[in-house]
Short mmCIF file of C-alpha atoms in Angstrom, two decimals:
data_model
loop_
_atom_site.label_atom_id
_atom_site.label_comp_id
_atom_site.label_asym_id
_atom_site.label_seq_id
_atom_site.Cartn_x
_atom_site.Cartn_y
_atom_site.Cartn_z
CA UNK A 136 0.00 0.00 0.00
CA UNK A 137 2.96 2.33 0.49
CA UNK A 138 4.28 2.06 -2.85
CA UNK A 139 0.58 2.71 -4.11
CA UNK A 140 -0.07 5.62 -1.58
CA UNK A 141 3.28 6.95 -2.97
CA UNK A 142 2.39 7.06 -6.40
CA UNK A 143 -1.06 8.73 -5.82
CA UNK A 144 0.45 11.50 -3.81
CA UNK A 145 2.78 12.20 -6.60
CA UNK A 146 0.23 11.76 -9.45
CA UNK A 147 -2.50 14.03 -7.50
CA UNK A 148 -1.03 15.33 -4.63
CA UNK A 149 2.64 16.43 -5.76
CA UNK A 150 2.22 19.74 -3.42
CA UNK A 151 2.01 17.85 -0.32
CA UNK A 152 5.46 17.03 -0.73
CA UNK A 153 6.70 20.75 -0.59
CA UNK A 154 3.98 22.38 1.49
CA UNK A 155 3.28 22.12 4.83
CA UNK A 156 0.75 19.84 6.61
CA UNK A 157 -1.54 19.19 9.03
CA UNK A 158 -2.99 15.98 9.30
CA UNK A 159 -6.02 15.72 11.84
CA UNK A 160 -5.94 12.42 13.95
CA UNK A 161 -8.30 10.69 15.99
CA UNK A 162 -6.06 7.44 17.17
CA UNK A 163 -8.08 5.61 14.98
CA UNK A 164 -6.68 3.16 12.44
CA UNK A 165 -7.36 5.31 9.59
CA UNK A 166 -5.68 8.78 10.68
CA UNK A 167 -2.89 6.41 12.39
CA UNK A 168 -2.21 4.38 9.02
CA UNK A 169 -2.24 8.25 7.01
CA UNK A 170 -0.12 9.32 9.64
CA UNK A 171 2.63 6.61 9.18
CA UNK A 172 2.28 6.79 5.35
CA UNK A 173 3.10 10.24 5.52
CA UNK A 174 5.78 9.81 7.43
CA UNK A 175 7.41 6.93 5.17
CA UNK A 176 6.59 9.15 2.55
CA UNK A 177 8.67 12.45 3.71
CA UNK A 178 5.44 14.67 4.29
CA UNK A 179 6.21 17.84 6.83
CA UNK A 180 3.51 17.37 8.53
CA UNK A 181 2.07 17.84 12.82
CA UNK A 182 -0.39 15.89 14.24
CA UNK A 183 -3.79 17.64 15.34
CA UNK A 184 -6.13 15.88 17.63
CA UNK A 185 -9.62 16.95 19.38
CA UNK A 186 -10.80 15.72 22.76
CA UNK A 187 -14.53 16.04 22.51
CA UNK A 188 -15.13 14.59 26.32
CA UNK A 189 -17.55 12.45 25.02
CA UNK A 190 -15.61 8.64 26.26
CA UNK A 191 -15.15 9.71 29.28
CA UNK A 192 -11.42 7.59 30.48
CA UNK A 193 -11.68 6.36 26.68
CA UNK A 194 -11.52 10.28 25.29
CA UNK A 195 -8.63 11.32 27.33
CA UNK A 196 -6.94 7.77 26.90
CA UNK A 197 -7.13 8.84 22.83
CA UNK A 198 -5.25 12.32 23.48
CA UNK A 199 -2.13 10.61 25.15
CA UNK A 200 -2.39 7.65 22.60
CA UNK A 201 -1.53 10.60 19.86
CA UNK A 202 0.92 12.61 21.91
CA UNK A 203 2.92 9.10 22.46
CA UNK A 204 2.73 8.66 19.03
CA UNK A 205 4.13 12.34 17.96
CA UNK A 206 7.13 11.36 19.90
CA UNK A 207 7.44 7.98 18.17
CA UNK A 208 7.10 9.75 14.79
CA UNK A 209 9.10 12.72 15.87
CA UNK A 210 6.78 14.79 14.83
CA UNK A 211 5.00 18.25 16.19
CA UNK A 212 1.40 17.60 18.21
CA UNK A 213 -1.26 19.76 18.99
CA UNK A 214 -4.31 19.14 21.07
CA UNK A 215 -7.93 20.55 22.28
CA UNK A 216 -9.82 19.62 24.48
CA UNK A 217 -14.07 20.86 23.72
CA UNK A 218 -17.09 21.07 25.83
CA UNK A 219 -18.83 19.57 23.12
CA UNK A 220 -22.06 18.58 24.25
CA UNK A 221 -22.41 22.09 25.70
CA UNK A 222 -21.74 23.53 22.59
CA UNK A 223 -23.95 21.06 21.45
CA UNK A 224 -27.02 22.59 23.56
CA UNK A 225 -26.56 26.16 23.36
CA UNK A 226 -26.34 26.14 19.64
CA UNK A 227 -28.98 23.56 18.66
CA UNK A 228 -26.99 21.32 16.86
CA UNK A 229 -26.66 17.65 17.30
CA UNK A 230 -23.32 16.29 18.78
CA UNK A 231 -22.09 15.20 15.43
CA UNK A 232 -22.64 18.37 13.73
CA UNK A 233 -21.11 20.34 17.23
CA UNK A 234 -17.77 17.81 16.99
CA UNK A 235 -17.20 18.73 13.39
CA UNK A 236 -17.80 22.53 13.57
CA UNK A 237 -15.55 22.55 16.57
CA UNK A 238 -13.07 20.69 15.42
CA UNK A 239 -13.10 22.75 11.60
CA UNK A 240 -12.94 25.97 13.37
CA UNK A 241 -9.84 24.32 15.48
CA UNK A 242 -8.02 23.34 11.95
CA UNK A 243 -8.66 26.38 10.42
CA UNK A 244 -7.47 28.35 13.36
CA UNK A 245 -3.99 26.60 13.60
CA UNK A 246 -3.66 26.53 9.34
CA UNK A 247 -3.82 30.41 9.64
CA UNK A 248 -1.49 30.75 12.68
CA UNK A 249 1.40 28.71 11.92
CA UNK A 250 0.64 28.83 8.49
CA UNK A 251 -0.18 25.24 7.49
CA UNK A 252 -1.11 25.11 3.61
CA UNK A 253 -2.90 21.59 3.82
CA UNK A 254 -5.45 19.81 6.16
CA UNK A 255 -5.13 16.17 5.92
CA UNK A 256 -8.08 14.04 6.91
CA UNK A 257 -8.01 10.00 6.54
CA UNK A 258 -11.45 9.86 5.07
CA UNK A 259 -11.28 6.64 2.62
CA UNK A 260 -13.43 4.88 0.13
CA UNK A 261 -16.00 3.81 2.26
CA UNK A 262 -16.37 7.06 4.04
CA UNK A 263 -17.10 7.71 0.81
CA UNK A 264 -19.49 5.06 -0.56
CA UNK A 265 -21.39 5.67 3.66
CA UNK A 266 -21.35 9.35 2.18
CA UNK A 267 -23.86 8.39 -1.23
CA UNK A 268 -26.09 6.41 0.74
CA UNK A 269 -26.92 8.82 3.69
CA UNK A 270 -27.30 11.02 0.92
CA UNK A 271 -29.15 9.27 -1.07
CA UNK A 272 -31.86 8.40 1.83
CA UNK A 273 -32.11 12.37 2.27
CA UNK A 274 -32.49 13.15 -0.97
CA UNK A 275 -29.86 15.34 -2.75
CA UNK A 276 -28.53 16.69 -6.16
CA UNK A 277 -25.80 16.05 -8.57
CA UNK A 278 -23.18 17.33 -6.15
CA UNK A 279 -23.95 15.05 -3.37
CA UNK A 280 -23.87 11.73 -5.29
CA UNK A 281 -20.29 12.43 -6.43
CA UNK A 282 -19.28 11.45 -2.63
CA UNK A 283 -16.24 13.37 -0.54
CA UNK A 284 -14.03 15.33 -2.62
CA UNK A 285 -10.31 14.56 -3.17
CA UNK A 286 -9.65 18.27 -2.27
CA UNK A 287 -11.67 21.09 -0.70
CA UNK A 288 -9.95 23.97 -0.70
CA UNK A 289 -6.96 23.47 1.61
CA UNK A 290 -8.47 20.19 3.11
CA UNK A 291 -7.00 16.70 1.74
CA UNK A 292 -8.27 13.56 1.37
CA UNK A 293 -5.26 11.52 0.24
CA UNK A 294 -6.59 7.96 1.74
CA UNK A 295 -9.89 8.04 -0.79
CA UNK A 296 -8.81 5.88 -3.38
CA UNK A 297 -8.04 3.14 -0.38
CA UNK A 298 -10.61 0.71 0.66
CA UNK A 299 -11.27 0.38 4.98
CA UNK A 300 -9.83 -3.38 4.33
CA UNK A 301 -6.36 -2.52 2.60
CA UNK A 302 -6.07 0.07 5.59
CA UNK A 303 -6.45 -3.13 7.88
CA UNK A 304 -4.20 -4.77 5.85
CA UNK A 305 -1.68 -2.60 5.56
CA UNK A 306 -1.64 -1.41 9.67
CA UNK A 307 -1.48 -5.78 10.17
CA UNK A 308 1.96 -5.99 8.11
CA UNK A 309 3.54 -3.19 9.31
CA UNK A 310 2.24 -3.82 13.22
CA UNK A 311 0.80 -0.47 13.72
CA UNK A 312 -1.10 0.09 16.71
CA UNK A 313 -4.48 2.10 16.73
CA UNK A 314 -7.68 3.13 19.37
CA UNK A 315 -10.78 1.56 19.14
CA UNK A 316 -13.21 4.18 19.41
CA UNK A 317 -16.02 2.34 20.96
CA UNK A 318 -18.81 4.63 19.68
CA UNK A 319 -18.34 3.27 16.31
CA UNK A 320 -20.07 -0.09 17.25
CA UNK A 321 -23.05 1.51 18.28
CA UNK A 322 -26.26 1.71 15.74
CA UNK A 323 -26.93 5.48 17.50
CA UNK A 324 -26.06 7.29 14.37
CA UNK A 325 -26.95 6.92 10.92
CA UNK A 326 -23.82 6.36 9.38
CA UNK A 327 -22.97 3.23 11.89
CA UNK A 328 -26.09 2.00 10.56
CA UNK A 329 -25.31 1.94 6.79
CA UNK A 330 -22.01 0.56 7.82
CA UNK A 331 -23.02 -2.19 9.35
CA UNK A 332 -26.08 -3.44 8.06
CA UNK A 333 -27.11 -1.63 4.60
CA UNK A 334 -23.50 -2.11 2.99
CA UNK A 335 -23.15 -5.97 4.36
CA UNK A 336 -26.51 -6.85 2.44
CA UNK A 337 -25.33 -4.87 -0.63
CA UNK A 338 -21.93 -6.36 -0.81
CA UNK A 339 -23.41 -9.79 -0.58
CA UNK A 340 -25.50 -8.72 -3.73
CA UNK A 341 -22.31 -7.41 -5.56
CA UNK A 342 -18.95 -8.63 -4.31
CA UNK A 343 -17.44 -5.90 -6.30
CA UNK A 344 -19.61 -3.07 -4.41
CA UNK A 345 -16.85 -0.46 -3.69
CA UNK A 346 -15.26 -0.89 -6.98
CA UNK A 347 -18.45 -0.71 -8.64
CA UNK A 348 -19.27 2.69 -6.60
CA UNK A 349 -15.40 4.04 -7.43
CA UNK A 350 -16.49 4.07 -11.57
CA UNK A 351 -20.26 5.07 -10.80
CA UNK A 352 -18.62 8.19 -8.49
CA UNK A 353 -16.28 8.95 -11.42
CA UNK A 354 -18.78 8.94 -13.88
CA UNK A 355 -21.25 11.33 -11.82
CA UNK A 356 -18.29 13.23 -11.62
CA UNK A 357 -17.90 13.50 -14.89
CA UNK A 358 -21.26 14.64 -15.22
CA UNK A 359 -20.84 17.32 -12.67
CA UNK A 360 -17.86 18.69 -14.20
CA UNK A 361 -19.65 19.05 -17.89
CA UNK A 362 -22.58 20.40 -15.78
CA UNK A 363 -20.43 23.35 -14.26
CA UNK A 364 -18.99 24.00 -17.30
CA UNK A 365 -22.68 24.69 -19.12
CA UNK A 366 -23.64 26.64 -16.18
CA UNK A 367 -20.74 28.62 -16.62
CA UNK A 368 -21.44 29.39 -20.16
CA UNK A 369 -25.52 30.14 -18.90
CA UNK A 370 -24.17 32.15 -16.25
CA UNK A 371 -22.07 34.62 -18.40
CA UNK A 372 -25.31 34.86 -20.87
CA UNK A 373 -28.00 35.23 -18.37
CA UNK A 374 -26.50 37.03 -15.43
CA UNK A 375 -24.92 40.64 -15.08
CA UNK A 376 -22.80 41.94 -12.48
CA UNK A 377 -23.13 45.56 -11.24
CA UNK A 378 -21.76 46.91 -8.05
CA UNK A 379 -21.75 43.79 -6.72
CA UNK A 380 -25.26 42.62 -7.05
CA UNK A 381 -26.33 40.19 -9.50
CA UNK A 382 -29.08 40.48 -12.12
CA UNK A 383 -30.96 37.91 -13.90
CA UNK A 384 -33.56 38.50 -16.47
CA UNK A 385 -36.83 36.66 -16.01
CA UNK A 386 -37.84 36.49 -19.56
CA UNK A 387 -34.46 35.29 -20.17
CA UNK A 388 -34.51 32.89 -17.92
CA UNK A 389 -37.88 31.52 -18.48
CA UNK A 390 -37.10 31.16 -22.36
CA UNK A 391 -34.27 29.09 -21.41
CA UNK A 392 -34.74 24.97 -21.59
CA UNK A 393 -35.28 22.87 -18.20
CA UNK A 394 -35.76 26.86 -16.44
CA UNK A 395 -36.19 25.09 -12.77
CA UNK A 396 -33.61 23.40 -13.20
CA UNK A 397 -31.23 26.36 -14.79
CA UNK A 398 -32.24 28.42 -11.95
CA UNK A 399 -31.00 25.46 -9.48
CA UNK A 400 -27.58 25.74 -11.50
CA UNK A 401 -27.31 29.08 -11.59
CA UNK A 402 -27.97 30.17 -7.82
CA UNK A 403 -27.09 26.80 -5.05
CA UNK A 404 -23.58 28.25 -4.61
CA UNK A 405 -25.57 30.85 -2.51
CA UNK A 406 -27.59 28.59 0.11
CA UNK A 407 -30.90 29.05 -0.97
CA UNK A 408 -32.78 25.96 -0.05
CA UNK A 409 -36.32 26.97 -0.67
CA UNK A 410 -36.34 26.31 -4.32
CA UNK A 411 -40.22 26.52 -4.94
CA UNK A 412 -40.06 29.85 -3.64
CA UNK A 413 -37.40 30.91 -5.84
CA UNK A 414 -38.88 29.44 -8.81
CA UNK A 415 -42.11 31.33 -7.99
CA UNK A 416 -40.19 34.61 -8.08
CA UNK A 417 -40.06 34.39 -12.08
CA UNK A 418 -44.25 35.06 -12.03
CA UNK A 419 -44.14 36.93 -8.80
CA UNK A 420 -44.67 41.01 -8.52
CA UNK A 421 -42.11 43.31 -7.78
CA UNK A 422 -41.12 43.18 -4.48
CA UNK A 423 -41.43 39.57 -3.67
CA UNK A 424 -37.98 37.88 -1.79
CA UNK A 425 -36.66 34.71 -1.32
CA UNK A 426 -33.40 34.74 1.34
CA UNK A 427 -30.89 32.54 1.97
CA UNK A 428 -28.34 32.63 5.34
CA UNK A 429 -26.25 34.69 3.20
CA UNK A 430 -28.28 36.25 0.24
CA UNK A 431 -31.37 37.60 -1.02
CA UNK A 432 -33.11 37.06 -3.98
CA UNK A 433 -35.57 40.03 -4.82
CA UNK A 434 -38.05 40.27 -8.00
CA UNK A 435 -37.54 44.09 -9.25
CA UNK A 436 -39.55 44.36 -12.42
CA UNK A 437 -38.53 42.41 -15.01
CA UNK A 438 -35.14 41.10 -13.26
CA UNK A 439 -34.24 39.36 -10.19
CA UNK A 440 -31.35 40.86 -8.11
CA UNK A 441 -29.21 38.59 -6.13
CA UNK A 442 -27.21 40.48 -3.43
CA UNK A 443 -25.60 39.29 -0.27
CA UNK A 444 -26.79 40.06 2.64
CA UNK A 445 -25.30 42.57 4.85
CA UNK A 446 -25.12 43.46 8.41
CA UNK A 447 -28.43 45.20 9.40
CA UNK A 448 -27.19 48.03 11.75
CA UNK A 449 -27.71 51.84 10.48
CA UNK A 450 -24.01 52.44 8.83
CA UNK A 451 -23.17 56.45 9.24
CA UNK A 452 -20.57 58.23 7.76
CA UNK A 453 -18.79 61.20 9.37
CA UNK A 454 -17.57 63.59 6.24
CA UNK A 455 -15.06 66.16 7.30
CA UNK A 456 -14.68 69.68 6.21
CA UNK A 457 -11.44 68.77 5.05
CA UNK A 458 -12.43 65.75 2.85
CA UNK A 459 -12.58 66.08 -0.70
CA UNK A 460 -14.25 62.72 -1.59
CA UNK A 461 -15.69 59.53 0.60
CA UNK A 462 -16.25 56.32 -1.07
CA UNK A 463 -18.98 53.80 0.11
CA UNK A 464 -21.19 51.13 -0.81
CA UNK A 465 -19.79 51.22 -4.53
CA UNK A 466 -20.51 54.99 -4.58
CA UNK A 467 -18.21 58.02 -4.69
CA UNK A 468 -19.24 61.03 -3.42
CA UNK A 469 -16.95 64.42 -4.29
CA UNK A 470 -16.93 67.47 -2.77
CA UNK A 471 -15.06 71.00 -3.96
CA UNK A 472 -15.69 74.57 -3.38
CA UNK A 473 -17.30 77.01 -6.15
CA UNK A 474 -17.79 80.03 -6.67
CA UNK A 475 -21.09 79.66 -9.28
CA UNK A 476 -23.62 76.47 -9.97
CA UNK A 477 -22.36 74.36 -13.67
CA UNK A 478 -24.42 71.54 -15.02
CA UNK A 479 -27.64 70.48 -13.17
CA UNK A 480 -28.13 66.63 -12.78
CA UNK A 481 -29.66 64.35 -10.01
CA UNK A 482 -26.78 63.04 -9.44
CA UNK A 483 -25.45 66.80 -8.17
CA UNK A 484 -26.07 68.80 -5.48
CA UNK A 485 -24.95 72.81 -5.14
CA UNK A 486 -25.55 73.67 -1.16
CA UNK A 487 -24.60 76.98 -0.06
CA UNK A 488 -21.61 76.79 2.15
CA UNK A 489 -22.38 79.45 4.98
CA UNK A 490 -25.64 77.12 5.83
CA UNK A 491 -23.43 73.75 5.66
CA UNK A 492 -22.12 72.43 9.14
CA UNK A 493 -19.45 69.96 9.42
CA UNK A 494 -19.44 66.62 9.94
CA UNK A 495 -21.94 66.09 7.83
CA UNK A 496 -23.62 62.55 7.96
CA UNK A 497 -24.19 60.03 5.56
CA UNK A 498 -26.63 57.55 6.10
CA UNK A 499 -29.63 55.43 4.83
CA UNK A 500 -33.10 56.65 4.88
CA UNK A 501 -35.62 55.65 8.25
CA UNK A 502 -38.97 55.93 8.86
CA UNK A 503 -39.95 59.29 9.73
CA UNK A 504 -37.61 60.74 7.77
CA UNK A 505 -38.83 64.30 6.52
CA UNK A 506 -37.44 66.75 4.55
CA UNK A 507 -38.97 69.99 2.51
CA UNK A 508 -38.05 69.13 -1.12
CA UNK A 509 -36.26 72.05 -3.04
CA UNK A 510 -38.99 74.29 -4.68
CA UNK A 511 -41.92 73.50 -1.86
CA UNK A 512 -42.64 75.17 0.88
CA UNK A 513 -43.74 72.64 3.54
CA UNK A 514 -42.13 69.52 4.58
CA UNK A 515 -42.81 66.28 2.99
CA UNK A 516 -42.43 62.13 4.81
CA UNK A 517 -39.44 61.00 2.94
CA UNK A 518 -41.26 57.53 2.17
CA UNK A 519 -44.04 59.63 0.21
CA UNK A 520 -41.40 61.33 -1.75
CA UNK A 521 -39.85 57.86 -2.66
CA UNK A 522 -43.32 56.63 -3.62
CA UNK A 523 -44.15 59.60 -5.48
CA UNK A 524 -41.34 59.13 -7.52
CA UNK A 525 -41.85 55.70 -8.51
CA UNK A 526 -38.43 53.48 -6.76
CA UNK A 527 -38.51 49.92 -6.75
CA UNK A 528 -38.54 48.29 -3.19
CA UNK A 529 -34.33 47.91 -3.97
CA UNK A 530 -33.86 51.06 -5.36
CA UNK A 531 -35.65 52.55 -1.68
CA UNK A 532 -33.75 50.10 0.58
CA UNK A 533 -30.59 50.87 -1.20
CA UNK A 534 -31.19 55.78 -0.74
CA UNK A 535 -28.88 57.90 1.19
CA UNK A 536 -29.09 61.16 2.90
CA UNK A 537 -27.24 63.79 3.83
CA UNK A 538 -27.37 65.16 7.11
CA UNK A 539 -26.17 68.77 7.80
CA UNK A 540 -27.26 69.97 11.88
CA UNK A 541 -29.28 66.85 12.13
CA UNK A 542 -31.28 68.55 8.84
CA UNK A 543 -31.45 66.62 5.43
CA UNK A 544 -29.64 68.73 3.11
CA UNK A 545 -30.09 65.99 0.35
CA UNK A 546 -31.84 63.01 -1.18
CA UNK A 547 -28.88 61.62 -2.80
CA UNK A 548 -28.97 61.45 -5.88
CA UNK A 549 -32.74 62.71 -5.99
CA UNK A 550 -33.77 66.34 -4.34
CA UNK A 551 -31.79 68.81 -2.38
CA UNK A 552 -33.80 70.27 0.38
CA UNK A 553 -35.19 73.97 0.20
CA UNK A 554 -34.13 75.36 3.11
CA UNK A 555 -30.30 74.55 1.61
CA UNK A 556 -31.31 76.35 -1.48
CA UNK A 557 -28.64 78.50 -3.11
CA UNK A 558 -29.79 82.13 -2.28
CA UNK A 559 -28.76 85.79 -4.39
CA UNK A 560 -26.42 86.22 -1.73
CA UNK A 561 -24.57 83.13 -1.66
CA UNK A 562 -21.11 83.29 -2.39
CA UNK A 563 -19.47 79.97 -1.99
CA UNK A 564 -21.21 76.61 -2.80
CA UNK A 565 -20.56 73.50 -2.14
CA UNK A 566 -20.83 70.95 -4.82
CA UNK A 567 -21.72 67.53 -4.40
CA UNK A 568 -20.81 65.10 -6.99
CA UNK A 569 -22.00 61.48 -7.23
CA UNK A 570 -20.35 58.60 -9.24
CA UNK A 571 -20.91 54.92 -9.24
CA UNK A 572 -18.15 52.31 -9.48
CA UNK A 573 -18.06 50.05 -12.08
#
């Protein structure tokens, strides 16, 4: 196996050889077999292991198991010890889910601080195959019948092509001791399940079960690859970019074959889940959203406009007399000093200096806003001015004011307010010039 584990590093893997790795261990006999490999193989690699107190004697018996066997292996060890079924509690997860975001939190955190470039993880082919079937029995797409990837990122999966039984095989010859972990006999979880009673039956159908999984995996992948690469092409034609916000035609879209299915390509990179709901957008009215954790998906019109979502507190910005420009949310905003008004356009403001007190504030509109739009007399509820003037729910969400002495001096990009109107006697203004990035 060390001869084949050799080759596959340096036919996939040649990087591992020069960077430097961190391979997570458990004690068990997979992460102990990947850890000797590596070591026979002239990896730089440390040893990483997670006490997740839930063994009792058995979990702290595991930690010194792996800090004997840095030593053995001469080799650099780092340990945690979690609270994990508190963690477990207090963010309603199940202690699975709470063990692996602990412990991917821990990796990450020691990759960026003594600046690891790989993860190694032992996960092997029947991780793998366990992987489709719990899968499968959920239901899934494309992407989660291809099983665990070879590489995510900076996390490594080097033991996939290897079967559980010529990791057995292989810790046998060379007398490698391992842990038991004594959880994994136990029908609690799913996975344990599959293992031990789902993949027996199968294998007793098909001899040739893992094998046959290893070409069916590579063809899916196949699949998935040609898929991405159409969606890439569909992307590019259906999809715009401005400002960082994303916008999709509908009648586009729904004059494109398969549409449900196009609009599952085009947008599962960005967690939606509620796919009905998205796919109702594309006959919904304007103003209609779908969100996801980290985007929302709004129908404006004739388009839908993806945009990520971002943090909900009031953002202000302090400009200072001495500033000549401030740049913000993919806007520009200049200021200089005249002496008469140029061109007119919304998208520039002439204030009379004298009347302008600095800092003046930048922020989004709020309800209750009022102001007393430039040629009226009385004051006006900024909401009615936005409705008056016909904005799309994004186009409202997404207007800024400026505050002068806790007054709006202007709609931006819309209406200067009359009480900052320039008067005969003015003699210095203030222009205001806005831009957009591209």
């Amino acid at each position: 196996m060390l001869q084949e584990f050799q080759q596959h590093i340096k036919a996939k893997f040649p990087f591992l050889l020069q960077g430097k790795c961190l391979l997570t261990i458990s004690g068990g006999i997979d992460s102990v077999v990947l850890a000797h490999l590596c070591k026979a193989s002239r990896i730089n690699f440390s040893l990483s292991h997670c006490n997740f107190h839930l063994r009792g004697e058995e979990s702290d018996q595991d930690e010194v198991f792996v800090k004997n066997l840095a030593e053995q292996l001469q080799v650099e060890v780092f340990t945690q010890s979690f609270q994990t079924e508190l963690y477990a509690k207090d963010h309603q997860l199940s202690t699975q889910l709470a063990a692996r975001e602990l412990r991917y939190r821990w990796f990450e955190e020691l990759a960026e601080k003594y600046h690891f470039n790989y993860i190694l993880t032992a996960h092997h082919a029947n991780d793998s195959l366990e992987t489709y079937l719990i899968n499968t029995t959920r239901g899934t797409g494309l992407n989660g019948l291809t099983g665990i990837p070879q590489q995510n990122g900076k996390t490594v999966r080097p033991l996939l092509p290897f079967s559980r039984e010529e990791i057995q095989q292989y810790a046998k010859e060379q007398k490698i001791e391992w842990r038991e972990d004594s959880s994994n006999a136990s029908d609690k979880y799913v996975r344990n399940k599959i293992r031990h009673h789902v993949i027996p039956q199968l294998t007793e159908e098909n001899p040739n079960l893992l094998q046959s999984f290893q070409q069916t995996q590579q063809n899916l992948q196949d699949a998935a690859n040609l898929l991405e690469d159409y969606t890439t092409i569909l992307f590019s034609r259906l999809v715009e970019e401005i400002n960082g916000k994303y916008f999709l035609n509908v009648q586009d879209v729904k004059q494109t074959p398969h549409t449900k299915a196009v609009l599952f390509q085009l947008l599962n990179s960005f967690g939606f889940t509620e796919w009905n709901d998205v796919y109702n957008l594309l006959e919904a009215q304007t103003g209609k959203q779908v969100f996801s954790k980290t985007h929302r998906l709004i129908r404006d019109r004739e388009v839908l406009i993806l945009s990520a979502i971002k943090d909900q507190e009031d953002q202000l910005i302090k400009i200072e007399e001495n500033q000549d420009e401030i740049k913000w949310d993919h806007k520009q905003l200049s200021l200089e000093n005249v002496n008469e008004m140029g061109a007119f356009s919304q998208n520039i403001a002439y204030l009379p200096a004298q009347k302008i007190k600095f800092p003046l504030t930048l922020r989004k509109w709020q309800a209750g806003d009022r102001f007393q739009p430039f040629g009226m007399k009385g004051k006006k509820k900024l909401s009615d001015f936005l409705k008056d003037e016909k904005l799309s729910p994004l186009e409202k969400e997404n207007t800024w004011v400026l505050i002068s002495d806790e007054k709006i001096a202007w709609v931006v990009g819309y209406r200067t307010d009359n009480r900052f109107k320039i008067e005969p006697n003015t003699t210095t203004i203030l222009k205001l010039t806005l831009t957009y990035e591209k």
